[in-house]
mmCIF file of C-alpha atoms in Angstrom:
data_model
loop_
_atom_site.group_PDB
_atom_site.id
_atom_site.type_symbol
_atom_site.label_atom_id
_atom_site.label_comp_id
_atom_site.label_asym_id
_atom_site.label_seq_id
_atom_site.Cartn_x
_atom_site.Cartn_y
_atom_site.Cartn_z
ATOM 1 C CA UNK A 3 10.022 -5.487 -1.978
ATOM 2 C CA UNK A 4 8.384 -3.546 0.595
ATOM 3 C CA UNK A 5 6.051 -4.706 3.101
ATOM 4 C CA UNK A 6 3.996 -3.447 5.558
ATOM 5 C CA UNK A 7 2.256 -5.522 8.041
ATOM 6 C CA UNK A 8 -0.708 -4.493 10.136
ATOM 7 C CA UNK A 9 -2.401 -6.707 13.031
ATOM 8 C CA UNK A 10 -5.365 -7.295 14.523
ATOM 9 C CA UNK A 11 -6.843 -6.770 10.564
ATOM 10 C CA UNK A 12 -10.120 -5.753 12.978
ATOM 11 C CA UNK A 13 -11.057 -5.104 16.594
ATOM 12 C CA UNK A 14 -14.206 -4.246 18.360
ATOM 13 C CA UNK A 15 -14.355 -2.774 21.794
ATOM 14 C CA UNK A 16 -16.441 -0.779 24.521
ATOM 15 C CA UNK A 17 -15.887 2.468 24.779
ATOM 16 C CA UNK A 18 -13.291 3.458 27.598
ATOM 17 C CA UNK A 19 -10.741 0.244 26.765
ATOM 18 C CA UNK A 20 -7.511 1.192 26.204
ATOM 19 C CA UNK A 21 -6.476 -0.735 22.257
ATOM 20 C CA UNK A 22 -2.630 -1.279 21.114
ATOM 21 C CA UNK A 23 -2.776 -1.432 17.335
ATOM 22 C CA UNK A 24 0.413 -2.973 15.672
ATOM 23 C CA UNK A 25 2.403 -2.287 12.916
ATOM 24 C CA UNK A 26 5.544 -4.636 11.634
ATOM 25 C CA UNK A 27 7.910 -3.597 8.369
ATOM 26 C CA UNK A 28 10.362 -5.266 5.904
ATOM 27 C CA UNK A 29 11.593 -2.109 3.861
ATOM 28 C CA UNK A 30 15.366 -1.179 2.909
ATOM 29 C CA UNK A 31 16.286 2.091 3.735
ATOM 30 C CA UNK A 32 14.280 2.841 6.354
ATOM 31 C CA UNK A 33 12.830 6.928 6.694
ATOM 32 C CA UNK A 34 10.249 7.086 8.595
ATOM 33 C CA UNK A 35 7.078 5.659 9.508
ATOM 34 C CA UNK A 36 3.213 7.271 9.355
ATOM 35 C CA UNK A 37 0.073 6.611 10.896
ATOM 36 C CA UNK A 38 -3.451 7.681 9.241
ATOM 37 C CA UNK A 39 -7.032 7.508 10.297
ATOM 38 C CA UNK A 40 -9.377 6.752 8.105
ATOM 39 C CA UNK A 41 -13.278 7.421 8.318
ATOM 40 C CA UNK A 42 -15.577 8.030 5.257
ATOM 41 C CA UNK A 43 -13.113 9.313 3.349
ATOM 42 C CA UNK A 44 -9.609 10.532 3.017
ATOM 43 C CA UNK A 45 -7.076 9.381 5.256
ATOM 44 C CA UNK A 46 -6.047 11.635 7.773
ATOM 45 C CA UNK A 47 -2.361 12.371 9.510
ATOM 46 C CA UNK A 48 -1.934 11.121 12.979
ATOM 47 C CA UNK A 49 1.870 11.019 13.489
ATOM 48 C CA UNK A 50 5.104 10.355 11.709
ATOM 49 C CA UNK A 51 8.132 8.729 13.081
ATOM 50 C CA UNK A 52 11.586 8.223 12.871
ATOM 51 C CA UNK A 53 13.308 7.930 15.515
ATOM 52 C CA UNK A 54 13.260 5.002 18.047
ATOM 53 C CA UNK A 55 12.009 5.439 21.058
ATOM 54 C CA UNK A 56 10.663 8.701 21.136
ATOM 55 C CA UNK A 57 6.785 8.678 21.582
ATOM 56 C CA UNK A 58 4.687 10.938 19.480
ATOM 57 C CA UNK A 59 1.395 12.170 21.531
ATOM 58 C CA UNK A 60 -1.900 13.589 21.057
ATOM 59 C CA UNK A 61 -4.782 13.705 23.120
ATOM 60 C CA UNK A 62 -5.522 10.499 23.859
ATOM 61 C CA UNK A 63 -3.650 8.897 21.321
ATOM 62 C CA UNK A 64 0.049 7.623 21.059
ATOM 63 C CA UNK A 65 2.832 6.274 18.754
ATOM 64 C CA UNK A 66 6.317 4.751 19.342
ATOM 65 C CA UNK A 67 8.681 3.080 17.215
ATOM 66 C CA UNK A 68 11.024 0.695 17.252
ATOM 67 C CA UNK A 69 13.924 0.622 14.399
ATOM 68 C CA UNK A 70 15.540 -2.505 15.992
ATOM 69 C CA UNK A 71 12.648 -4.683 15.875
ATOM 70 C CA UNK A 72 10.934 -3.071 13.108
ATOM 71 C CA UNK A 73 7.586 -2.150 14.460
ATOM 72 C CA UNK A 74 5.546 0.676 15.489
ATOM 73 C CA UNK A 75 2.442 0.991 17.805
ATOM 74 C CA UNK A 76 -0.363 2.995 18.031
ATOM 75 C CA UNK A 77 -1.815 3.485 21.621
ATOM 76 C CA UNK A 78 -5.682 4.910 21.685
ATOM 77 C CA UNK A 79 -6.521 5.188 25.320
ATOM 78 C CA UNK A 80 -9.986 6.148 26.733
ATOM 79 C CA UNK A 81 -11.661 5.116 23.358
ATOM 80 C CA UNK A 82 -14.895 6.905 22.163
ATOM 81 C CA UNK A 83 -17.346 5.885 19.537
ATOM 82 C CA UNK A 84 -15.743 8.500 17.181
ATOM 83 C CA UNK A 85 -12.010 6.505 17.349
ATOM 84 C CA UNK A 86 -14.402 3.994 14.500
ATOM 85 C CA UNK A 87 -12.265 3.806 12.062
ATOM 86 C CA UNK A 88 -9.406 2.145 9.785
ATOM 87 C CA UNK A 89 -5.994 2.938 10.975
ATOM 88 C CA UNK A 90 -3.379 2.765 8.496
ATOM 89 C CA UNK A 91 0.423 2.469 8.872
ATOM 90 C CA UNK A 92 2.229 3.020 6.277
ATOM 91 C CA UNK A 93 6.375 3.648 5.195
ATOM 92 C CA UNK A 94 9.115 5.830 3.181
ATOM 93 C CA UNK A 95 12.368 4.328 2.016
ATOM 94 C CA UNK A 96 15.309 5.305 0.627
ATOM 95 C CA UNK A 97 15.478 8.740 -1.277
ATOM 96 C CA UNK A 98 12.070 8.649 -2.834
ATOM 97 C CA UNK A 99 8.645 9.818 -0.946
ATOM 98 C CA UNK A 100 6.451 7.110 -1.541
ATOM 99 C CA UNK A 101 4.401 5.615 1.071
ATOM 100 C CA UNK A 102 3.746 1.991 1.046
ATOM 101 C CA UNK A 103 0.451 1.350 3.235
ATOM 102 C CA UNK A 104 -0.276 -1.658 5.098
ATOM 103 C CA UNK A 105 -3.723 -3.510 4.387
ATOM 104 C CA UNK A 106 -5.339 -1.195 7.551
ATOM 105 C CA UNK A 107 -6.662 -2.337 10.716
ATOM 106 C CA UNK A 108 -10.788 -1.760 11.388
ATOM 107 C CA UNK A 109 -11.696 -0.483 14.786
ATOM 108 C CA UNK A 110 -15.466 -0.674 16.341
ATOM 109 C CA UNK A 111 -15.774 1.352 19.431
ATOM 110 C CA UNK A 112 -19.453 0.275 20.846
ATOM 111 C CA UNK A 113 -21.045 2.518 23.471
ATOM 112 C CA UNK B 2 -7.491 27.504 1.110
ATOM 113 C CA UNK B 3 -8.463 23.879 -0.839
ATOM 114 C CA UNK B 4 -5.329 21.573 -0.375
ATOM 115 C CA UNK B 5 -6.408 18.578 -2.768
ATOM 116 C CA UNK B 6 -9.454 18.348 -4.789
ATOM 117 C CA UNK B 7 -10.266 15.830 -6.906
ATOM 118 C CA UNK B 8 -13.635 15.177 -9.647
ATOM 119 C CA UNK B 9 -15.667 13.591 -10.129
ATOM 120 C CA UNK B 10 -17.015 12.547 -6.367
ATOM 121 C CA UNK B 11 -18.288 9.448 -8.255
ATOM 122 C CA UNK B 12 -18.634 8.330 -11.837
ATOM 123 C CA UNK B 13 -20.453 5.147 -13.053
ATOM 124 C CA UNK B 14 -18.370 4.048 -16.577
ATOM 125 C CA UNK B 15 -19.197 1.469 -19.235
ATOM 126 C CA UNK B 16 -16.392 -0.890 -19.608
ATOM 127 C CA UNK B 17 -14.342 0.496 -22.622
ATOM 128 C CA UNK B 18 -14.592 3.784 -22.155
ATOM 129 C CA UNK B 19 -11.939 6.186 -21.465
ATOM 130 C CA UNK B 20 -11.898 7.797 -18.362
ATOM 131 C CA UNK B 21 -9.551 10.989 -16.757
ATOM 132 C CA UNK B 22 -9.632 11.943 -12.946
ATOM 133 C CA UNK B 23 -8.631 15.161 -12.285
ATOM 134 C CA UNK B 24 -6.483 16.003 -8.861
ATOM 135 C CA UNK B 25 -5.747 19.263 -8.118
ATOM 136 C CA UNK B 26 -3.425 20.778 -5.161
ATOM 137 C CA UNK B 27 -2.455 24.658 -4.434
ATOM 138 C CA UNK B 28 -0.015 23.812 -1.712
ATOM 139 C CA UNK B 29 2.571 23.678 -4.420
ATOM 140 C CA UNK B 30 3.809 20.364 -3.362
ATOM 141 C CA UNK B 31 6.918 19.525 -5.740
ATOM 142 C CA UNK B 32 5.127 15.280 -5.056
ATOM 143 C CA UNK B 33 1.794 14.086 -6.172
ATOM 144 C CA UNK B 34 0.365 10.284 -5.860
ATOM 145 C CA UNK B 35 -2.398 8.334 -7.329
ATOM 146 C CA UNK B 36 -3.545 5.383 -5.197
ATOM 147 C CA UNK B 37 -6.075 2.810 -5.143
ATOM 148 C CA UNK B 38 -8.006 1.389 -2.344
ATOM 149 C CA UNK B 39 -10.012 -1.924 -2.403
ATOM 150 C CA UNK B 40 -11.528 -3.533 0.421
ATOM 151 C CA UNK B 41 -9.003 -6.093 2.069
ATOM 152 C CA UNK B 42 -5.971 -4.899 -0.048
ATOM 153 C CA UNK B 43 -5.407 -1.431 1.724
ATOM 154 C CA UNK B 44 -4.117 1.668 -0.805
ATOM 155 C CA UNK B 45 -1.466 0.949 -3.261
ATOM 156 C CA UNK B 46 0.001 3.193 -5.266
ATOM 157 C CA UNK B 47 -0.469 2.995 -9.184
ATOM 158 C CA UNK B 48 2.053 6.515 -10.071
ATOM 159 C CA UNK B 49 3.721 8.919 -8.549
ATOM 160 C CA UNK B 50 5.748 12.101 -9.649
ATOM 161 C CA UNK B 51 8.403 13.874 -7.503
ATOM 162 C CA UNK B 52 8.286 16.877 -9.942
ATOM 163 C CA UNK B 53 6.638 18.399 -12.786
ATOM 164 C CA UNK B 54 7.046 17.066 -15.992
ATOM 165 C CA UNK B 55 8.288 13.890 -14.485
ATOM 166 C CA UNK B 56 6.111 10.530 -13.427
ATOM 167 C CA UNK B 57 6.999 7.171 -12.066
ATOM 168 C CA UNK B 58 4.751 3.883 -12.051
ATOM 169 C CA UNK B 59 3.890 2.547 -8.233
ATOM 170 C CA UNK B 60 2.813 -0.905 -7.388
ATOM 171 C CA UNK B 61 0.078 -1.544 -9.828
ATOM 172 C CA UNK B 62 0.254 0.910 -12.992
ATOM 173 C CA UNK B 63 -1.147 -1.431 -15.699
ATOM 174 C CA UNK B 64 -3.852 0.294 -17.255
ATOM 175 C CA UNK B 65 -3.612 3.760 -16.706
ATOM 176 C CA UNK B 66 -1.162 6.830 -17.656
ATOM 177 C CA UNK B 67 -0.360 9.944 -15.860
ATOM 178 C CA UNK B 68 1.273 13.086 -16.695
ATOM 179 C CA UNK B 69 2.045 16.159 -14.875
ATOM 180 C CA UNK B 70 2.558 19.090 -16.828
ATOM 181 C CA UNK B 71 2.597 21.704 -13.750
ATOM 182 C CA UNK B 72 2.591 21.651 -9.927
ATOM 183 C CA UNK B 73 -0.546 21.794 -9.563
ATOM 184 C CA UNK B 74 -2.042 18.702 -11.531
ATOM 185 C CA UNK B 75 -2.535 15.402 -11.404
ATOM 186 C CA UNK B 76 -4.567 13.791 -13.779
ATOM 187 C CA UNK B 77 -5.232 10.062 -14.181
ATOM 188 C CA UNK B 78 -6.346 8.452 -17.294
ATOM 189 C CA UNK B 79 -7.753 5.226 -17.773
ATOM 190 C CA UNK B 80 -7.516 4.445 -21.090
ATOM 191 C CA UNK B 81 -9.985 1.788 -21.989
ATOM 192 C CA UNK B 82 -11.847 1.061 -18.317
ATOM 193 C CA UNK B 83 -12.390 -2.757 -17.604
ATOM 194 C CA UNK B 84 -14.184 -3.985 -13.973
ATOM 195 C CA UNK B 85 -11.515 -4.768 -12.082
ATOM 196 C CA UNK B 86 -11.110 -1.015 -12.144
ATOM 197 C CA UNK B 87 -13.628 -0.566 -9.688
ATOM 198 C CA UNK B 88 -12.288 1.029 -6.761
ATOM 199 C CA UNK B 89 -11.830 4.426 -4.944
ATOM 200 C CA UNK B 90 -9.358 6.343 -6.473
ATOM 201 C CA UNK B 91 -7.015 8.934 -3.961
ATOM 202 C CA UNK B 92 -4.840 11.641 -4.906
ATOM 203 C CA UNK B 93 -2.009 12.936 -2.547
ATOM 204 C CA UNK B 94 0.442 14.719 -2.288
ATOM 205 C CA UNK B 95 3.794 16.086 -0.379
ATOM 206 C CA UNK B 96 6.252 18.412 -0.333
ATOM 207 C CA UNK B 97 9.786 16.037 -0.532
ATOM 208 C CA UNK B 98 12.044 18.549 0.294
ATOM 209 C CA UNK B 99 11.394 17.895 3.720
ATOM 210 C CA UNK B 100 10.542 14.331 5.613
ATOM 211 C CA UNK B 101 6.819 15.365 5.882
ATOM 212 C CA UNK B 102 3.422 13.356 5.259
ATOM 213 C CA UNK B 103 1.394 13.020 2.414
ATOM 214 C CA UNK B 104 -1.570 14.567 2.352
ATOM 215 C CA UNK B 105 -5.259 12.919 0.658
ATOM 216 C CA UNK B 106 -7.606 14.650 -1.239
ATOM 217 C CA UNK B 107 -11.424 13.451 -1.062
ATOM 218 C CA UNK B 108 -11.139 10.241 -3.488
ATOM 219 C CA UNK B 109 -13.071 9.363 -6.200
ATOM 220 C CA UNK B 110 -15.473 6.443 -6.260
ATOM 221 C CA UNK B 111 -15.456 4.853 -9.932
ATOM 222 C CA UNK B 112 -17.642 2.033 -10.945
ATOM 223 C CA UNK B 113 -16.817 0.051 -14.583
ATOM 224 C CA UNK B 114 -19.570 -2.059 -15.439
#
């Protein structure tokens, strides 16, 4: 069976810390891995990846995986009140599309 | 352009009754999902289908049906609604001809009492 781990399951910070949000995975078949944000409502794309190594940037956010180890993090430098939010990882497999999600990590950015 | 809509936004539903949420896409994504999310449990994925006029079951399918009779459709039906079917309900979907993301429409908040 799949699985998808996420860690811290919640964080709270000050605006301007730098957070490294973790994600671990047990899947067969790797193909890639996704991270969402996750406000009020629908989750939103942040990045996908499938290659190690090879960070995926935007802004002030960042993602980089590792296929040996079987993990991916997700940088968030600079944080603002408006990085709130769940962060979900999630993972394909094999030939099919679907994603399974890990339980989601909740971040508080205080002014 | 839309991308994913779902209805209702929200729906209050006597245990018992039958229930069908509509999802919706016009980005004619050959893959559409129905997921679940409940607090401390994440989303998990009750069907899928990769195609029209075929479905799959996901991780927890007891107690509702799908079927996809075009591209653009998803409905979900909950046949005869019981509490534990409380949750916010999210439609997605993807185009699986290439290694792309899924993409959420607005979810549905259903309550069974």
């Amino acid at each position: 069976e799949d699985k998808v781990v996420q860690s811290p399951l919640s964080l709270v910070v000050h605006e301007g810390d730098t957070v490294t949000l973790n994600c671990s995975y047990e899947v067969t078949n790797f193909r890639s891995l996704l991270w969402y944000k996750q406000e009020k409502k629908a989750p939103t794309f942040l990045f996908m990846l499938t290659s190690s190594g090879i960070e995926k940037k935007s802004g002030r956010l960042s993602s980089i995986l590792d296929k040996k180890e079987l993990f991916s993090i997700l940088n968030i430098t600079a944080t603002q009140t408006g990085d709130s939010a769940i962060y979900l990882c999630a993972v394909t497999a094999g030939a099919n599309s679907k994603l399974t999600f890990g339980k989601g990590i909740t971040l508080s950015v205080r002014p | 352009i839309a991308g994913i809509t779902q209805a209702p936004t929200s729906q209050i539903l006597a245990a018992g009754r039958r229930m069908t949420l509509r999802c919706t896409q016009d980005m004619r994504h050959n893959a559409m999902y129905w997921y679940r999310q409940d607090l401390g449990l994440g989303l998990r994925l009750i069907h899928y289908s990769n195609t029209a006029g075929t479905t799959g079951k996901g991780e927890v399918p007891d107690g509702y049906s799908v079927s996809r009779a075009n591209t653009d459709d998803f409905p979900l039906t909950l046949a005869s609604a019981v509490p534990s079917q409380t949750s916010v309900y999210f439609c997605a979907s993807s185009d699986t001809d290439r290694v792309t993301e899924q993409f959420f429409g607005p979810g549905t908040r259903l309550t069974v009492l």
